[in-house]
XYZ file of N, CA and C in Angstrom:
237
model
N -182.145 12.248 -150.025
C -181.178 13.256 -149.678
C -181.382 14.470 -150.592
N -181.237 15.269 -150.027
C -181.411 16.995 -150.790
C -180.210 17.190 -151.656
N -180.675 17.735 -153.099
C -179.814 17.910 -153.884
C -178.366 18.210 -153.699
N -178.937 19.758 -152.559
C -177.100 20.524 -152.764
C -176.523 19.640 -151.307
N -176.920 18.544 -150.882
C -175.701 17.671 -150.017
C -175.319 17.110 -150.743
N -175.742 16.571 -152.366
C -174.831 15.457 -153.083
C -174.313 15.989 -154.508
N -174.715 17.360 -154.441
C -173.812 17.944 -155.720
C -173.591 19.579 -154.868
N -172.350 20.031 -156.145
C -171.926 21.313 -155.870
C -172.032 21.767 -157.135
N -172.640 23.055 -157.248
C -172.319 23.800 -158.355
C -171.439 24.895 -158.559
N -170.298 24.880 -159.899
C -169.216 25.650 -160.377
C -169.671 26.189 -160.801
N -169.680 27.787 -161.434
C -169.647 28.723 -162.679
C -168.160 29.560 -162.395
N -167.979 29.515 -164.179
C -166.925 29.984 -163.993
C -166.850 31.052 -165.325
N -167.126 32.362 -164.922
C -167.126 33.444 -166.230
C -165.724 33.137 -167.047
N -166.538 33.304 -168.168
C -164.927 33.802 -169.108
C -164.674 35.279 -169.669
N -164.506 36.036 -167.892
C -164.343 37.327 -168.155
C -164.689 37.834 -166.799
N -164.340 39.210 -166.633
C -164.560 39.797 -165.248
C -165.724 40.319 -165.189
N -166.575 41.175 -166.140
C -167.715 41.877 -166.459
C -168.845 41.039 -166.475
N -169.791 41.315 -165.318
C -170.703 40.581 -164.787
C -171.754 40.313 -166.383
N -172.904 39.039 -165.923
C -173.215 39.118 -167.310
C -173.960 40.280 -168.223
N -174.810 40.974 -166.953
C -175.894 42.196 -167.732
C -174.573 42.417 -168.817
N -173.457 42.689 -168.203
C -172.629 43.990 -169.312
C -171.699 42.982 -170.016
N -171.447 41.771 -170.268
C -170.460 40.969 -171.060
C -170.604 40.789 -172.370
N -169.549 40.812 -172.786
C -170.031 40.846 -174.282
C -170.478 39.624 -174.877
N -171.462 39.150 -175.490
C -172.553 37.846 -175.720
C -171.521 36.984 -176.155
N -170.548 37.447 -177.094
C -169.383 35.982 -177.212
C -168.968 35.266 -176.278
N -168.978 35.993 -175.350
C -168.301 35.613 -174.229
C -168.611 33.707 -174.012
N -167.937 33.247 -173.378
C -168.059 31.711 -173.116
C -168.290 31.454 -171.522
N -169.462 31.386 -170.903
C -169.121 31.048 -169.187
C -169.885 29.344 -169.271
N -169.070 28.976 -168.274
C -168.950 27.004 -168.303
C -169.711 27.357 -166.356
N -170.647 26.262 -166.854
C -171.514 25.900 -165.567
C -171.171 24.481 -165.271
N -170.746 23.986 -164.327
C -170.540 22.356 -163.723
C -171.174 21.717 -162.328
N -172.242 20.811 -162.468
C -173.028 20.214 -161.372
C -171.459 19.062 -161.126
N -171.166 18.872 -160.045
C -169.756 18.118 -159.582
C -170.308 17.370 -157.781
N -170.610 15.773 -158.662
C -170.807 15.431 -157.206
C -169.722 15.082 -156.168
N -170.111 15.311 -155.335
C -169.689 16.200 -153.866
C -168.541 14.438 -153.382
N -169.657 13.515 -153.524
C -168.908 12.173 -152.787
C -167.911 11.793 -153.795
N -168.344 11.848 -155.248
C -167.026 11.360 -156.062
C -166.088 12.164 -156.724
N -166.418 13.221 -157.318
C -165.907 14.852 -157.378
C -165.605 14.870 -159.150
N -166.702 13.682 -159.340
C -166.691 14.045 -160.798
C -168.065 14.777 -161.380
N -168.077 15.379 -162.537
C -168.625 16.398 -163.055
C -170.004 14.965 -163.778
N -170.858 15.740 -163.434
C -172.274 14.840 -163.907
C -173.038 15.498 -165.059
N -172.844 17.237 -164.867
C -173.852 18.206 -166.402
C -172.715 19.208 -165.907
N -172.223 19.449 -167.539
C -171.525 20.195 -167.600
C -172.072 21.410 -168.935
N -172.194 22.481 -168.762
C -173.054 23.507 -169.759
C -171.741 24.791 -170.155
N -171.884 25.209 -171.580
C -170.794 26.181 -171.936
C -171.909 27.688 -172.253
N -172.115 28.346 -172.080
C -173.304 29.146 -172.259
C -172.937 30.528 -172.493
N -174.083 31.190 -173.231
C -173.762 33.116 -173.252
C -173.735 33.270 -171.807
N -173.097 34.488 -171.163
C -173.208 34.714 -170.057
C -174.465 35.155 -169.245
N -175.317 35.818 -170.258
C -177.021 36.347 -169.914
C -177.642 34.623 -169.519
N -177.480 33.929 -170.700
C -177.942 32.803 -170.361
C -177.561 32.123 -169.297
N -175.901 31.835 -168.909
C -175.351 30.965 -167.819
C -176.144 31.540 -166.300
N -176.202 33.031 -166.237
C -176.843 33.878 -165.064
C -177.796 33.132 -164.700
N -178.686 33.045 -165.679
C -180.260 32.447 -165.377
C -179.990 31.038 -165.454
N -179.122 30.280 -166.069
C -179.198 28.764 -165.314
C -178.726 28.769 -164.236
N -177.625 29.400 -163.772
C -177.047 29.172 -162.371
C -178.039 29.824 -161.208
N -178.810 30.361 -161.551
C -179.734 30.929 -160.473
C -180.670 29.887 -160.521
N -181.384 28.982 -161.667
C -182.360 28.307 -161.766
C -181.437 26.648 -161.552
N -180.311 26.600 -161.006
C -180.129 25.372 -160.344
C -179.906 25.694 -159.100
N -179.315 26.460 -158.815
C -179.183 26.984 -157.025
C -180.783 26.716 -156.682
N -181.856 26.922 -157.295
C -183.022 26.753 -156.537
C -183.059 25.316 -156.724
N -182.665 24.977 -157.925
C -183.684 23.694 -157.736
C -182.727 22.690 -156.544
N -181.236 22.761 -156.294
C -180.384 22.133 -155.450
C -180.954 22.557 -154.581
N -181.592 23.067 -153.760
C -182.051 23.531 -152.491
C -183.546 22.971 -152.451
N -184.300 22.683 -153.473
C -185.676 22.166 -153.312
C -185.688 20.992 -153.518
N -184.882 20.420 -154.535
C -185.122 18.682 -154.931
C -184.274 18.111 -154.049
N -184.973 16.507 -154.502
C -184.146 15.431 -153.925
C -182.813 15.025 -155.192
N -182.060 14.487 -154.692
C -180.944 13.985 -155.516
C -181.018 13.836 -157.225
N -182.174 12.597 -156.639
C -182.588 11.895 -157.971
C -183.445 12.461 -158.822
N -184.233 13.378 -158.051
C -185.462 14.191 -158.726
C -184.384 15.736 -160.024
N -183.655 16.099 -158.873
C -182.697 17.186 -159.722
C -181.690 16.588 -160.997
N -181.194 15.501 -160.998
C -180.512 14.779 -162.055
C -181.303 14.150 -163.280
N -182.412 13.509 -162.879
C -182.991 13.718 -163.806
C -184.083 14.635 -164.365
N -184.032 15.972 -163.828
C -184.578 16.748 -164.354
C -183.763 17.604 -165.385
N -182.023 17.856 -164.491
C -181.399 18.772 -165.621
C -180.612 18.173 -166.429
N -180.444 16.319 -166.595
C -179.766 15.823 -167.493
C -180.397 15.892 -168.470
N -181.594 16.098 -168.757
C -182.619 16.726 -170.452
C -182.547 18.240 -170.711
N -181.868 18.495 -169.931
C -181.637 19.813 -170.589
C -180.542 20.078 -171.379
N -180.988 20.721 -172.844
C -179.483 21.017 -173.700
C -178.882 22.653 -173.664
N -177.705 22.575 -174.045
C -177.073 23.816 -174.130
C -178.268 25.086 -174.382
């Protein structure tokens, strides 16, 4: 089964000002939340420059991998 049928991904800025212009303190929280049980599986707290580019670089990979292939690829990934 393809990733984004068995997870959903959250971002949620901590702030209105997109990231180019946020100020780097800033805190934005990224959450992979599977879809059948609706609990949170990788949960990431990140600069906002940074959260941009993970949330763009899991939207692809949820659209290219399989389930199992995407979970254990981004559960080795750290903050």
């Amino acid at each position: 089964m393809k990733a984004n049928r068995a997870y959903r991904l959250i971002v949620r800025r901590g702030g209105w000002m997109p990231a180019a212009l946020a100020d780097p303190s800033r805190v934005d929280h990224i959450e992979v939340v599977e879809i059948h049980g609706g609990e949170v599986v990788l949960f990431w707290d990140c600069p906002p420059q940074q959260a941009a580019r993970r949330a763009k670089a899991l939207r692809a990979d949820l659209a290219q991998l399989k389930d199992t292939e995407f979970l254990a690829r981004w559960s080795t990934v750290d903050s």
